[in-house]
Amino acid sequence: MFRWSTDEVEPHERFDYWREVRSKGLFGVTAELERERRTDFSGEFSLRQLGGAGLVELKASQYRVERSSSDIAYAPGDSICVYQQLGSGGWFGGLRGGEFSIANGSFATSHTDLPYRTAPLGDGGFHLRILKIPVSALPTQDKRVRELVPRTFGDPTLAPLLSACFADLGEADGALDATSLVQALAHLALIERGILRPGSRRGQAALRTARHSQARRLIAHHLQNPDLDPAMVADQLGVSVRHLHMLFEAAEKSFSQTVTDERLKQSRRLMREAPERLIADIATSCGFESLATYYRVFNAAYGMAPGDFRARGSEGH
């Protein structure tokens, strides 16, 4: 992962460096800010290459961005972008389809080589994730892919699926996981824009991947709930219990194995973060029905008792 912050540059040079080296050189856009406000500018971003795509998370104080025809000629991208708005919201203009706003938690798509202007709404500045997927990495070569002017997602049922995929992508362990998540996000974007049919083979695969991500997120959110079972998760996901089990059958671990795995990971995290907390209290807070069950499952997974794991952690410090 590549990370960069304006803290690495002298205050009077921060915006100029951001504009010339980062905005124009790395992202192919023109950044503008009134000269009297430039000494107060701050920004940071991270860039990861995942599954053949680039994942950027960007935070910055207020400024204006334009991707002009000359910017596109200077740095063509031929990629589709999926944006996740995390800050106070943003405005897009200079488009063939008119201007629009994107709210916190919302998503938008575009093709990189179409002009636009954007600025944050309010005083919060920019905070967003951008997944940039080369068109060459997409199975479809439909010409409409290169005609995607920036636009928000209009289907509210896709938002939790996109959110889960973005979250999982940020935590992806292997190349295979990252590639399937990137493809799922790309295909969900194409479904939303009417280029890919939800019922097609690729559309169904994208929905399966995204629903599995969302199901895992729901499990992690409800670990302490004694009613955590397939029926509860299926209901929140809006699918049948049979369909839920099919999602997990296609993955490495079953529903029950995933629940146990998430509870164990949570218990290990709590032991590291709160070394003074009783192991029995941690087991209960992670949803294990008894301390004996927790010890048995933990030992089977890691070949040691929870107390030994905690002792090793303290030795490492």
mmCIF file with all atom_site columns, C-alpha atoms in Angstrom, residues 13-227:
data_model
loop_
_atom_site.group_PDB
_atom_site.id
_atom_site.type_symbol
_atom_site.label_atom_id
_atom_site.label_alt_id
_atom_site.label_comp_id
_atom_site.label_asym_id
_atom_site.label_entity_id
_atom_site.label_seq_id
_atom_site.pdbx_PDB_ins_code
_atom_site.Cartn_x
_atom_site.Cartn_y
_atom_site.Cartn_z
_atom_site.occupancy
_atom_site.B_iso_or_equiv
_atom_site.pdbx_formal_charge
_atom_site.auth_seq_id
_atom_site.auth_comp_id
_atom_site.auth_asym_id
_atom_site.auth_atom_id
_atom_site.pdbx_PDB_model_num
ATOM 1   C CA . GLU A 1 13  ? 3.989   24.305  -0.491  1.00 0.00 ? 13  GLU A CA 1
ATOM 2   C CA . ARG A 1 14  ? 1.258   21.796  0.403   1.00 0.00 ? 14  ARG A CA 1
ATOM 3   C CA . PHE A 1 15  ? -1.478  22.754  -2.046  1.00 0.00 ? 15  PHE A CA 1
ATOM 4   C CA . ASP A 1 16  ? 0.912   23.381  -4.953  1.00 0.00 ? 16  ASP A CA 1
ATOM 5   C CA . TYR A 1 17  ? 2.486   19.967  -4.408  1.00 0.00 ? 17  TYR A CA 1
ATOM 6   C CA . TRP A 1 18  ? -0.957  18.343  -4.099  1.00 0.00 ? 18  TRP A CA 1
ATOM 7   C CA . ARG A 1 19  ? -2.113  20.054  -7.306  1.00 0.00 ? 19  ARG A CA 1
ATOM 8   C CA . GLU A 1 20  ? 0.935   19.396  -9.493  1.00 0.00 ? 20  GLU A CA 1
ATOM 9   C CA . VAL A 1 21  ? 2.304   16.066  -8.264  1.00 0.00 ? 21  VAL A CA 1
ATOM 10  C CA . ARG A 1 22  ? -0.679  14.257  -6.744  1.00 0.00 ? 22  ARG A CA 1
ATOM 11  C CA . SER A 1 23  ? -3.793  15.607  -8.476  1.00 0.00 ? 23  SER A CA 1
ATOM 12  C CA . LYS A 1 24  ? -2.365  16.074  -11.968 1.00 0.00 ? 24  LYS A CA 1
ATOM 13  C CA . GLY A 1 25  ? 0.427   13.493  -11.915 1.00 0.00 ? 25  GLY A CA 1
ATOM 14  C CA . LEU A 1 26  ? -1.345  10.649  -10.118 1.00 0.00 ? 26  LEU A CA 1
ATOM 15  C CA . PHE A 1 27  ? -5.063  11.229  -10.653 1.00 0.00 ? 27  PHE A CA 1
ATOM 16  C CA . GLY A 1 28  ? -5.074  13.202  -13.909 1.00 0.00 ? 28  GLY A CA 1
ATOM 17  C CA . VAL A 1 29  ? -7.235  16.065  -12.610 1.00 0.00 ? 29  VAL A CA 1
ATOM 18  C CA . THR A 1 30  ? -6.826  19.822  -12.128 1.00 0.00 ? 30  THR A CA 1
ATOM 19  C CA . ALA A 1 31  ? -7.138  21.098  -8.548  1.00 0.00 ? 31  ALA A CA 1
ATOM 20  C CA . GLU A 1 32  ? -7.982  24.721  -7.707  1.00 0.00 ? 32  GLU A CA 1
ATOM 21  C CA . LEU A 1 33  ? -8.131  26.697  -4.468  1.00 0.00 ? 33  LEU A CA 1
ATOM 22  C CA . GLU A 1 34  ? -8.024  30.421  -3.706  1.00 0.00 ? 34  GLU A CA 1
ATOM 23  C CA . ARG A 1 35  ? -4.454  31.480  -3.007  1.00 0.00 ? 35  ARG A CA 1
ATOM 24  C CA . GLU A 1 36  ? -5.256  32.937  0.413   1.00 0.00 ? 36  GLU A CA 1
ATOM 25  C CA . ARG A 1 37  ? -6.636  29.584  1.580   1.00 0.00 ? 37  ARG A CA 1
ATOM 26  C CA . ARG A 1 38  ? -3.766  27.390  0.404   1.00 0.00 ? 38  ARG A CA 1
ATOM 27  C CA . THR A 1 39  ? -1.653  27.578  3.587   1.00 0.00 ? 39  THR A CA 1
ATOM 28  C CA . ASP A 1 40  ? -4.542  25.936  5.489   1.00 0.00 ? 40  ASP A CA 1
ATOM 29  C CA . PHE A 1 41  ? -4.854  23.063  3.031   1.00 0.00 ? 41  PHE A CA 1
ATOM 30  C CA . SER A 1 42  ? -4.332  19.479  4.173   1.00 0.00 ? 42  SER A CA 1
ATOM 31  C CA . GLY A 1 43  ? -4.801  16.170  2.405   1.00 0.00 ? 43  GLY A CA 1
ATOM 32  C CA . GLU A 1 44  ? -3.929  12.489  2.570   1.00 0.00 ? 44  GLU A CA 1
ATOM 33  C CA . PHE A 1 45  ? -4.605  9.392   0.522   1.00 0.00 ? 45  PHE A CA 1
ATOM 34  C CA . SER A 1 46  ? -3.789  5.716   0.272   1.00 0.00 ? 46  SER A CA 1
ATOM 35  C CA . LEU A 1 47  ? -3.511  3.633   -2.887  1.00 0.00 ? 47  LEU A CA 1
ATOM 36  C CA . ARG A 1 48  ? -3.666  -0.162  -3.094  1.00 0.00 ? 48  ARG A CA 1
ATOM 37  C CA . GLN A 1 49  ? -3.531  -2.413  -6.137  1.00 0.00 ? 49  GLN A CA 1
ATOM 38  C CA . LEU A 1 50  ? -6.161  -5.118  -5.630  1.00 0.00 ? 50  LEU A CA 1
ATOM 39  C CA . GLY A 1 51  ? -7.573  -7.653  -8.054  1.00 0.00 ? 51  GLY A CA 1
ATOM 40  C CA . GLY A 1 52  ? -6.342  -5.762  -11.114 1.00 0.00 ? 52  GLY A CA 1
ATOM 41  C CA . ALA A 1 53  ? -7.854  -2.472  -9.887  1.00 0.00 ? 53  ALA A CA 1
ATOM 42  C CA . GLY A 1 54  ? -6.697  0.526   -7.864  1.00 0.00 ? 54  GLY A CA 1
ATOM 43  C CA . LEU A 1 55  ? -8.421  1.360   -4.574  1.00 0.00 ? 55  LEU A CA 1
ATOM 44  C CA . VAL A 1 56  ? -7.923  4.934   -3.392  1.00 0.00 ? 56  VAL A CA 1
ATOM 45  C CA . GLU A 1 57  ? -9.118  6.430   -0.114  1.00 0.00 ? 57  GLU A CA 1
ATOM 46  C CA . LEU A 1 58  ? -8.795  10.199  -0.091  1.00 0.00 ? 58  LEU A CA 1
ATOM 47  C CA . LYS A 1 59  ? -9.332  12.824  2.624   1.00 0.00 ? 59  LYS A CA 1
ATOM 48  C CA . ALA A 1 60  ? -8.678  16.502  2.020   1.00 0.00 ? 60  ALA A CA 1
ATOM 49  C CA . SER A 1 61  ? -9.867  19.938  3.066   1.00 0.00 ? 61  SER A CA 1
ATOM 50  C CA . GLN A 1 62  ? -11.965 21.939  0.643   1.00 0.00 ? 62  GLN A CA 1
ATOM 51  C CA . TYR A 1 63  ? -10.843 22.537  -2.932  1.00 0.00 ? 63  TYR A CA 1
ATOM 52  C CA . ARG A 1 64  ? -12.300 22.173  -6.437  1.00 0.00 ? 64  ARG A CA 1
ATOM 53  C CA . VAL A 1 65  ? -11.503 19.429  -8.949  1.00 0.00 ? 65  VAL A CA 1
ATOM 54  C CA . GLU A 1 66  ? -11.916 19.346  -12.717 1.00 0.00 ? 66  GLU A CA 1
ATOM 55  C CA . ARG A 1 67  ? -11.244 16.529  -15.166 1.00 0.00 ? 67  ARG A CA 1
ATOM 56  C CA . SER A 1 68  ? -11.079 18.530  -18.370 1.00 0.00 ? 68  SER A CA 1
ATOM 57  C CA . SER A 1 69  ? -10.635 17.440  -21.978 1.00 0.00 ? 69  SER A CA 1
ATOM 58  C CA . SER A 1 70  ? -6.964  18.429  -21.787 1.00 0.00 ? 70  SER A CA 1
ATOM 59  C CA . ASP A 1 71  ? -6.554  16.419  -18.535 1.00 0.00 ? 71  ASP A CA 1
ATOM 60  C CA . ILE A 1 72  ? -8.075  13.391  -20.272 1.00 0.00 ? 72  ILE A CA 1
ATOM 61  C CA . ALA A 1 73  ? -5.766  13.815  -23.289 1.00 0.00 ? 73  ALA A CA 1
ATOM 62  C CA . TYR A 1 74  ? -2.762  14.158  -20.949 1.00 0.00 ? 74  TYR A CA 1
ATOM 63  C CA . ALA A 1 75  ? -3.665  11.164  -18.748 1.00 0.00 ? 75  ALA A CA 1
ATOM 64  C CA . PRO A 1 76  ? -6.285  8.858   -20.327 1.00 0.00 ? 76  PRO A CA 1
ATOM 65  C CA . GLY A 1 77  ? -7.494  6.164   -17.971 1.00 0.00 ? 77  GLY A CA 1
ATOM 66  C CA . ASP A 1 78  ? -9.986  4.006   -19.887 1.00 0.00 ? 78  ASP A CA 1
ATOM 67  C CA . SER A 1 79  ? -11.385 2.685   -16.611 1.00 0.00 ? 79  SER A CA 1
ATOM 68  C CA . ILE A 1 80  ? -14.680 2.691   -14.806 1.00 0.00 ? 80  ILE A CA 1
ATOM 69  C CA . CYS A 1 81  ? -14.774 4.172   -11.325 1.00 0.00 ? 81  CYS A CA 1
ATOM 70  C CA . VAL A 1 82  ? -17.042 3.246   -8.444  1.00 0.00 ? 82  VAL A CA 1
ATOM 71  C CA . TYR A 1 83  ? -17.126 5.990   -5.794  1.00 0.00 ? 83  TYR A CA 1
ATOM 72  C CA . GLN A 1 84  ? -18.142 5.553   -2.156  1.00 0.00 ? 84  GLN A CA 1
ATOM 73  C CA . GLN A 1 85  ? -18.881 8.903   -0.513  1.00 0.00 ? 85  GLN A CA 1
ATOM 74  C CA . LEU A 1 86  ? -17.735 8.865   3.123   1.00 0.00 ? 86  LEU A CA 1
ATOM 75  C CA . GLY A 1 87  ? -17.648 12.560  3.978   1.00 0.00 ? 87  GLY A CA 1
ATOM 76  C CA . SER A 1 88  ? -20.232 15.314  4.177   1.00 0.00 ? 88  SER A CA 1
ATOM 77  C CA . GLY A 1 89  ? -21.245 14.907  0.541   1.00 0.00 ? 89  GLY A CA 1
ATOM 78  C CA . GLY A 1 90  ? -20.112 16.076  -2.857  1.00 0.00 ? 90  GLY A CA 1
ATOM 79  C CA . TRP A 1 91  ? -21.279 17.987  -5.929  1.00 0.00 ? 91  TRP A CA 1
ATOM 80  C CA . PHE A 1 92  ? -20.674 16.950  -9.549  1.00 0.00 ? 92  PHE A CA 1
ATOM 81  C CA . GLY A 1 93  ? -21.191 19.253  -12.524 1.00 0.00 ? 93  GLY A CA 1
ATOM 82  C CA . GLY A 1 94  ? -19.967 20.016  -16.023 1.00 0.00 ? 94  GLY A CA 1
ATOM 83  C CA . LEU A 1 95  ? -21.775 16.920  -17.273 1.00 0.00 ? 95  LEU A CA 1
ATOM 84  C CA . ARG A 1 96  ? -23.888 16.090  -20.294 1.00 0.00 ? 96  ARG A CA 1
ATOM 85  C CA . GLY A 1 97  ? -26.631 14.898  -17.947 1.00 0.00 ? 97  GLY A CA 1
ATOM 86  C CA . GLY A 1 98  ? -26.564 17.986  -15.706 1.00 0.00 ? 98  GLY A CA 1
ATOM 87  C CA . GLU A 1 99  ? -25.290 18.319  -12.146 1.00 0.00 ? 99  GLU A CA 1
ATOM 88  C CA . PHE A 1 100 ? -26.039 16.213  -9.077  1.00 0.00 ? 100 PHE A CA 1
ATOM 89  C CA . SER A 1 101 ? -25.125 15.799  -5.407  1.00 0.00 ? 101 SER A CA 1
ATOM 90  C CA . ILE A 1 102 ? -23.957 12.631  -3.698  1.00 0.00 ? 102 ILE A CA 1
ATOM 91  C CA . ALA A 1 103 ? -24.743 12.189  -0.001  1.00 0.00 ? 103 ALA A CA 1
ATOM 92  C CA . ASN A 1 104 ? -22.655 10.556  2.715   1.00 0.00 ? 104 ASN A CA 1
ATOM 93  C CA . GLY A 1 105 ? -22.833 6.773   2.373   1.00 0.00 ? 105 GLY A CA 1
ATOM 94  C CA . SER A 1 106 ? -23.965 6.926   -1.262  1.00 0.00 ? 106 SER A CA 1
ATOM 95  C CA . PHE A 1 107 ? -22.299 5.566   -4.389  1.00 0.00 ? 107 PHE A CA 1
ATOM 96  C CA . ALA A 1 108 ? -21.646 6.810   -7.913  1.00 0.00 ? 108 ALA A CA 1
ATOM 97  C CA . THR A 1 109 ? -20.090 5.457   -11.109 1.00 0.00 ? 109 THR A CA 1
ATOM 98  C CA . SER A 1 110 ? -18.331 6.972   -14.105 1.00 0.00 ? 110 SER A CA 1
ATOM 99  C CA . HIS A 1 111 ? -15.876 6.324   -16.889 1.00 0.00 ? 111 HIS A CA 1
ATOM 100 C CA . THR A 1 112 ? -12.567 8.099   -16.315 1.00 0.00 ? 112 THR A CA 1
ATOM 101 C CA . ASP A 1 113 ? -12.347 9.716   -19.739 1.00 0.00 ? 113 ASP A CA 1
ATOM 102 C CA . LEU A 1 114 ? -15.443 11.897  -19.620 1.00 0.00 ? 114 LEU A CA 1
ATOM 103 C CA . PRO A 1 115 ? -15.109 15.488  -18.314 1.00 0.00 ? 115 PRO A CA 1
ATOM 104 C CA . TYR A 1 116 ? -16.602 16.614  -14.994 1.00 0.00 ? 116 TYR A CA 1
ATOM 105 C CA . ARG A 1 117 ? -16.157 19.063  -12.135 1.00 0.00 ? 117 ARG A CA 1
ATOM 106 C CA . THR A 1 118 ? -16.578 18.215  -8.461  1.00 0.00 ? 118 THR A CA 1
ATOM 107 C CA . ALA A 1 119 ? -16.318 19.849  -5.040  1.00 0.00 ? 119 ALA A CA 1
ATOM 108 C CA . PRO A 1 120 ? -17.230 18.823  -1.493  1.00 0.00 ? 120 PRO A CA 1
ATOM 109 C CA . LEU A 1 121 ? -20.484 20.029  0.013   1.00 0.00 ? 121 LEU A CA 1
ATOM 110 C CA . GLY A 1 122 ? -20.216 21.929  3.281   1.00 0.00 ? 122 GLY A CA 1
ATOM 111 C CA . ASP A 1 123 ? -16.975 22.633  5.129   1.00 0.00 ? 123 ASP A CA 1
ATOM 112 C CA . GLY A 1 124 ? -15.986 19.014  5.729   1.00 0.00 ? 124 GLY A CA 1
ATOM 113 C CA . GLY A 1 125 ? -13.877 18.640  2.599   1.00 0.00 ? 125 GLY A CA 1
ATOM 114 C CA . PHE A 1 126 ? -13.410 15.437  0.631   1.00 0.00 ? 126 PHE A CA 1
ATOM 115 C CA . HIS A 1 127 ? -13.591 11.945  2.081   1.00 0.00 ? 127 HIS A CA 1
ATOM 116 C CA . LEU A 1 128 ? -14.257 9.143   -0.369  1.00 0.00 ? 128 LEU A CA 1
ATOM 117 C CA . ARG A 1 129 ? -13.100 5.812   -1.722  1.00 0.00 ? 129 ARG A CA 1
ATOM 118 C CA . ILE A 1 130 ? -12.590 5.311   -5.437  1.00 0.00 ? 130 ILE A CA 1
ATOM 119 C CA . LEU A 1 131 ? -12.228 1.908   -7.072  1.00 0.00 ? 131 LEU A CA 1
ATOM 120 C CA . LYS A 1 132 ? -10.682 2.326   -10.526 1.00 0.00 ? 132 LYS A CA 1
ATOM 121 C CA . ILE A 1 133 ? -11.179 -0.756  -12.730 1.00 0.00 ? 133 ILE A CA 1
ATOM 122 C CA . PRO A 1 134 ? -9.554  -0.865  -16.207 1.00 0.00 ? 134 PRO A CA 1
ATOM 123 C CA . VAL A 1 135 ? -12.073 -1.547  -18.962 1.00 0.00 ? 135 VAL A CA 1
ATOM 124 C CA . SER A 1 136 ? -9.637  -4.145  -20.289 1.00 0.00 ? 136 SER A CA 1
ATOM 125 C CA . ALA A 1 137 ? -10.197 -6.151  -17.077 1.00 0.00 ? 137 ALA A CA 1
ATOM 126 C CA . LEU A 1 138 ? -13.954 -6.348  -17.663 1.00 0.00 ? 138 LEU A CA 1
ATOM 127 C CA . PRO A 1 139 ? -15.377 -9.423  -19.409 1.00 0.00 ? 139 PRO A CA 1
ATOM 128 C CA . THR A 1 140 ? -17.772 -7.216  -21.385 1.00 0.00 ? 140 THR A CA 1
ATOM 129 C CA . GLN A 1 141 ? -16.566 -4.836  -24.069 1.00 0.00 ? 141 GLN A CA 1
ATOM 130 C CA . ASP A 1 142 ? -19.963 -3.129  -24.485 1.00 0.00 ? 142 ASP A CA 1
ATOM 131 C CA . LYS A 1 143 ? -19.299 0.336   -25.923 1.00 0.00 ? 143 LYS A CA 1
ATOM 132 C CA . ARG A 1 144 ? -21.703 1.871   -23.373 1.00 0.00 ? 144 ARG A CA 1
ATOM 133 C CA . VAL A 1 145 ? -19.072 1.243   -20.672 1.00 0.00 ? 145 VAL A CA 1
ATOM 134 C CA . ARG A 1 146 ? -17.103 4.198   -22.097 1.00 0.00 ? 146 ARG A CA 1
ATOM 135 C CA . GLU A 1 147 ? -20.214 6.411   -22.028 1.00 0.00 ? 147 GLU A CA 1
ATOM 136 C CA . LEU A 1 148 ? -20.753 6.319   -18.250 1.00 0.00 ? 148 LEU A CA 1
ATOM 137 C CA . VAL A 1 149 ? -20.992 9.970   -17.249 1.00 0.00 ? 149 VAL A CA 1
ATOM 138 C CA . PRO A 1 150 ? -20.800 10.396  -13.438 1.00 0.00 ? 150 PRO A CA 1
ATOM 139 C CA . ARG A 1 151 ? -24.101 9.440   -11.810 1.00 0.00 ? 151 ARG A CA 1
ATOM 140 C CA . THR A 1 152 ? -25.271 8.239   -8.419  1.00 0.00 ? 152 THR A CA 1
ATOM 141 C CA . PHE A 1 153 ? -26.728 4.775   -7.907  1.00 0.00 ? 153 PHE A CA 1
ATOM 142 C CA . GLY A 1 154 ? -30.495 4.997   -8.163  1.00 0.00 ? 154 GLY A CA 1
ATOM 143 C CA . ASP A 1 155 ? -31.293 1.508   -6.802  1.00 0.00 ? 155 ASP A CA 1
ATOM 144 C CA . PRO A 1 156 ? -31.290 1.643   -2.966  1.00 0.00 ? 156 PRO A CA 1
ATOM 145 C CA . THR A 1 157 ? -31.147 -2.163  -2.676  1.00 0.00 ? 157 THR A CA 1
ATOM 146 C CA . LEU A 1 158 ? -27.615 -2.118  -4.126  1.00 0.00 ? 158 LEU A CA 1
ATOM 147 C CA . ALA A 1 159 ? -26.143 0.268   -1.521  1.00 0.00 ? 159 ALA A CA 1
ATOM 148 C CA . PRO A 1 160 ? -25.685 -2.285  1.324   1.00 0.00 ? 160 PRO A CA 1
ATOM 149 C CA . LEU A 1 161 ? -24.200 -4.769  -1.163  1.00 0.00 ? 161 LEU A CA 1
ATOM 150 C CA . LEU A 1 162 ? -21.715 -2.194  -2.449  1.00 0.00 ? 162 LEU A CA 1
ATOM 151 C CA . SER A 1 163 ? -20.859 -1.120  1.097   1.00 0.00 ? 163 SER A CA 1
ATOM 152 C CA . ALA A 1 164 ? -20.144 -4.715  2.152   1.00 0.00 ? 164 ALA A CA 1
ATOM 153 C CA . CYS A 1 165 ? -17.958 -5.363  -0.906  1.00 0.00 ? 165 CYS A CA 1
ATOM 154 C CA . PHE A 1 166 ? -15.950 -2.173  -0.317  1.00 0.00 ? 166 PHE A CA 1
ATOM 155 C CA . ALA A 1 167 ? -15.445 -3.115  3.341   1.00 0.00 ? 167 ALA A CA 1
ATOM 156 C CA . ASP A 1 168 ? -14.338 -6.649  2.448   1.00 0.00 ? 168 ASP A CA 1
ATOM 157 C CA . LEU A 1 169 ? -12.052 -5.355  -0.297  1.00 0.00 ? 169 LEU A CA 1
ATOM 158 C CA . GLY A 1 170 ? -10.230 -3.207  2.256   1.00 0.00 ? 170 GLY A CA 1
ATOM 159 C CA . GLU A 1 171 ? -9.630  -6.347  4.338   1.00 0.00 ? 171 GLU A CA 1
ATOM 160 C CA . ALA A 1 172 ? -9.043  -8.839  1.492   1.00 0.00 ? 172 ALA A CA 1
ATOM 161 C CA . ASP A 1 173 ? -6.471  -11.486 2.418   1.00 0.00 ? 173 ASP A CA 1
ATOM 162 C CA . GLY A 1 174 ? -5.678  -13.002 -0.960  1.00 0.00 ? 174 GLY A CA 1
ATOM 163 C CA . ALA A 1 175 ? -5.596  -12.138 -4.643  1.00 0.00 ? 175 ALA A CA 1
ATOM 164 C CA . LEU A 1 176 ? -8.534  -14.461 -5.367  1.00 0.00 ? 176 LEU A CA 1
ATOM 165 C CA . ASP A 1 177 ? -10.770 -12.733 -2.819  1.00 0.00 ? 177 ASP A CA 1
ATOM 166 C CA . ALA A 1 178 ? -9.776  -9.285  -4.091  1.00 0.00 ? 178 ALA A CA 1
ATOM 167 C CA . THR A 1 179 ? -10.380 -10.223 -7.728  1.00 0.00 ? 179 THR A CA 1
ATOM 168 C CA . SER A 1 180 ? -13.881 -11.584 -7.042  1.00 0.00 ? 180 SER A CA 1
ATOM 169 C CA . LEU A 1 181 ? -14.797 -8.465  -5.028  1.00 0.00 ? 181 LEU A CA 1
ATOM 170 C CA . VAL A 1 182 ? -13.495 -6.115  -7.745  1.00 0.00 ? 182 VAL A CA 1
ATOM 171 C CA . GLN A 1 183 ? -15.460 -8.017  -10.385 1.00 0.00 ? 183 GLN A CA 1
ATOM 172 C CA . ALA A 1 184 ? -18.570 -7.947  -8.186  1.00 0.00 ? 184 ALA A CA 1
ATOM 173 C CA . LEU A 1 185 ? -18.333 -4.164  -7.704  1.00 0.00 ? 185 LEU A CA 1
ATOM 174 C CA . ALA A 1 186 ? -17.744 -3.613  -11.420 1.00 0.00 ? 186 ALA A CA 1
ATOM 175 C CA . HIS A 1 187 ? -20.700 -5.793  -12.390 1.00 0.00 ? 187 HIS A CA 1
ATOM 176 C CA . LEU A 1 188 ? -23.007 -4.223  -9.782  1.00 0.00 ? 188 LEU A CA 1
ATOM 177 C CA . ALA A 1 189 ? -22.152 -0.861  -11.344 1.00 0.00 ? 189 ALA A CA 1
ATOM 178 C CA . LEU A 1 190 ? -22.967 -2.214  -14.814 1.00 0.00 ? 190 LEU A CA 1
ATOM 179 C CA . ILE A 1 191 ? -26.237 -3.705  -13.502 1.00 0.00 ? 191 ILE A CA 1
ATOM 180 C CA . GLU A 1 192 ? -27.209 -0.333  -12.068 1.00 0.00 ? 192 GLU A CA 1
ATOM 181 C CA . ARG A 1 193 ? -26.426 1.438   -15.341 1.00 0.00 ? 193 ARG A CA 1
ATOM 182 C CA . GLY A 1 194 ? -28.447 -1.085  -17.381 1.00 0.00 ? 194 GLY A CA 1
ATOM 183 C CA . ILE A 1 195 ? -25.449 -2.586  -19.224 1.00 0.00 ? 195 ILE A CA 1
ATOM 184 C CA . LEU A 1 196 ? -25.567 -5.974  -17.468 1.00 0.00 ? 196 LEU A CA 1
ATOM 185 C CA . ARG A 1 197 ? -28.740 -7.936  -16.703 1.00 0.00 ? 197 ARG A CA 1
ATOM 186 C CA . PRO A 1 198 ? -29.104 -9.045  -13.042 1.00 0.00 ? 198 PRO A CA 1
ATOM 187 C CA . GLY A 1 199 ? -30.286 -12.451 -14.232 1.00 0.00 ? 199 GLY A CA 1
ATOM 188 C CA . SER A 1 200 ? -27.271 -13.041 -16.489 1.00 0.00 ? 200 SER A CA 1
ATOM 189 C CA . ARG A 1 201 ? -24.520 -15.419 -15.397 1.00 0.00 ? 201 ARG A CA 1
ATOM 190 C CA . ARG A 1 202 ? -22.160 -12.550 -14.529 1.00 0.00 ? 202 ARG A CA 1
ATOM 191 C CA . GLY A 1 203 ? -24.928 -10.572 -12.889 1.00 0.00 ? 203 GLY A CA 1
ATOM 192 C CA . GLN A 1 204 ? -25.928 -13.488 -10.675 1.00 0.00 ? 204 GLN A CA 1
ATOM 193 C CA . ALA A 1 205 ? -22.293 -14.160 -9.743  1.00 0.00 ? 205 ALA A CA 1
ATOM 194 C CA . ALA A 1 206 ? -21.846 -10.509 -8.708  1.00 0.00 ? 206 ALA A CA 1
ATOM 195 C CA . LEU A 1 207 ? -24.992 -10.582 -6.591  1.00 0.00 ? 207 LEU A CA 1
ATOM 196 C CA . ARG A 1 208 ? -23.896 -13.842 -4.915  1.00 0.00 ? 208 ARG A CA 1
ATOM 197 C CA . THR A 1 209 ? -20.479 -12.423 -4.031  1.00 0.00 ? 209 THR A CA 1
ATOM 198 C CA . ALA A 1 210 ? -21.995 -9.188  -2.710  1.00 0.00 ? 210 ALA A CA 1
ATOM 199 C CA . ARG A 1 211 ? -24.709 -10.946 -0.690  1.00 0.00 ? 211 ARG A CA 1
ATOM 200 C CA . HIS A 1 212 ? -22.121 -13.257 0.851   1.00 0.00 ? 212 HIS A CA 1
ATOM 201 C CA . SER A 1 213 ? -20.092 -10.187 1.868   1.00 0.00 ? 213 SER A CA 1
ATOM 202 C CA . GLN A 1 214 ? -23.185 -8.560  3.343   1.00 0.00 ? 214 GLN A CA 1
ATOM 203 C CA . ALA A 1 215 ? -24.141 -11.760 5.188   1.00 0.00 ? 215 ALA A CA 1
ATOM 204 C CA . ARG A 1 216 ? -20.668 -11.951 6.754   1.00 0.00 ? 216 ARG A CA 1
ATOM 205 C CA . ARG A 1 217 ? -20.959 -8.303  7.813   1.00 0.00 ? 217 ARG A CA 1
ATOM 206 C CA . LEU A 1 218 ? -24.343 -8.987  9.400   1.00 0.00 ? 218 LEU A CA 1
ATOM 207 C CA . ILE A 1 219 ? -22.895 -11.973 11.269  1.00 0.00 ? 219 ILE A CA 1
ATOM 208 C CA . ALA A 1 220 ? -19.995 -9.882  12.588  1.00 0.00 ? 220 ALA A CA 1
ATOM 209 C CA . HIS A 1 221 ? -22.434 -7.164  13.706  1.00 0.00 ? 221 HIS A CA 1
ATOM 210 C CA . HIS A 1 222 ? -24.658 -9.595  15.644  1.00 0.00 ? 222 HIS A CA 1
ATOM 211 C CA . LEU A 1 223 ? -22.108 -11.918 17.272  1.00 0.00 ? 223 LEU A CA 1
ATOM 212 C CA . GLN A 1 224 ? -23.429 -11.268 20.781  1.00 0.00 ? 224 GLN A CA 1
ATOM 213 C CA . ASN A 1 225 ? -27.051 -11.835 19.780  1.00 0.00 ? 225 ASN A CA 1
ATOM 214 C CA . PRO A 1 226 ? -28.272 -15.235 21.052  1.00 0.00 ? 226 PRO A CA 1
ATOM 215 C CA . ASP A 1 227 ? -30.784 -15.282 18.185  1.00 0.00 ? 227 ASP A CA 1
#
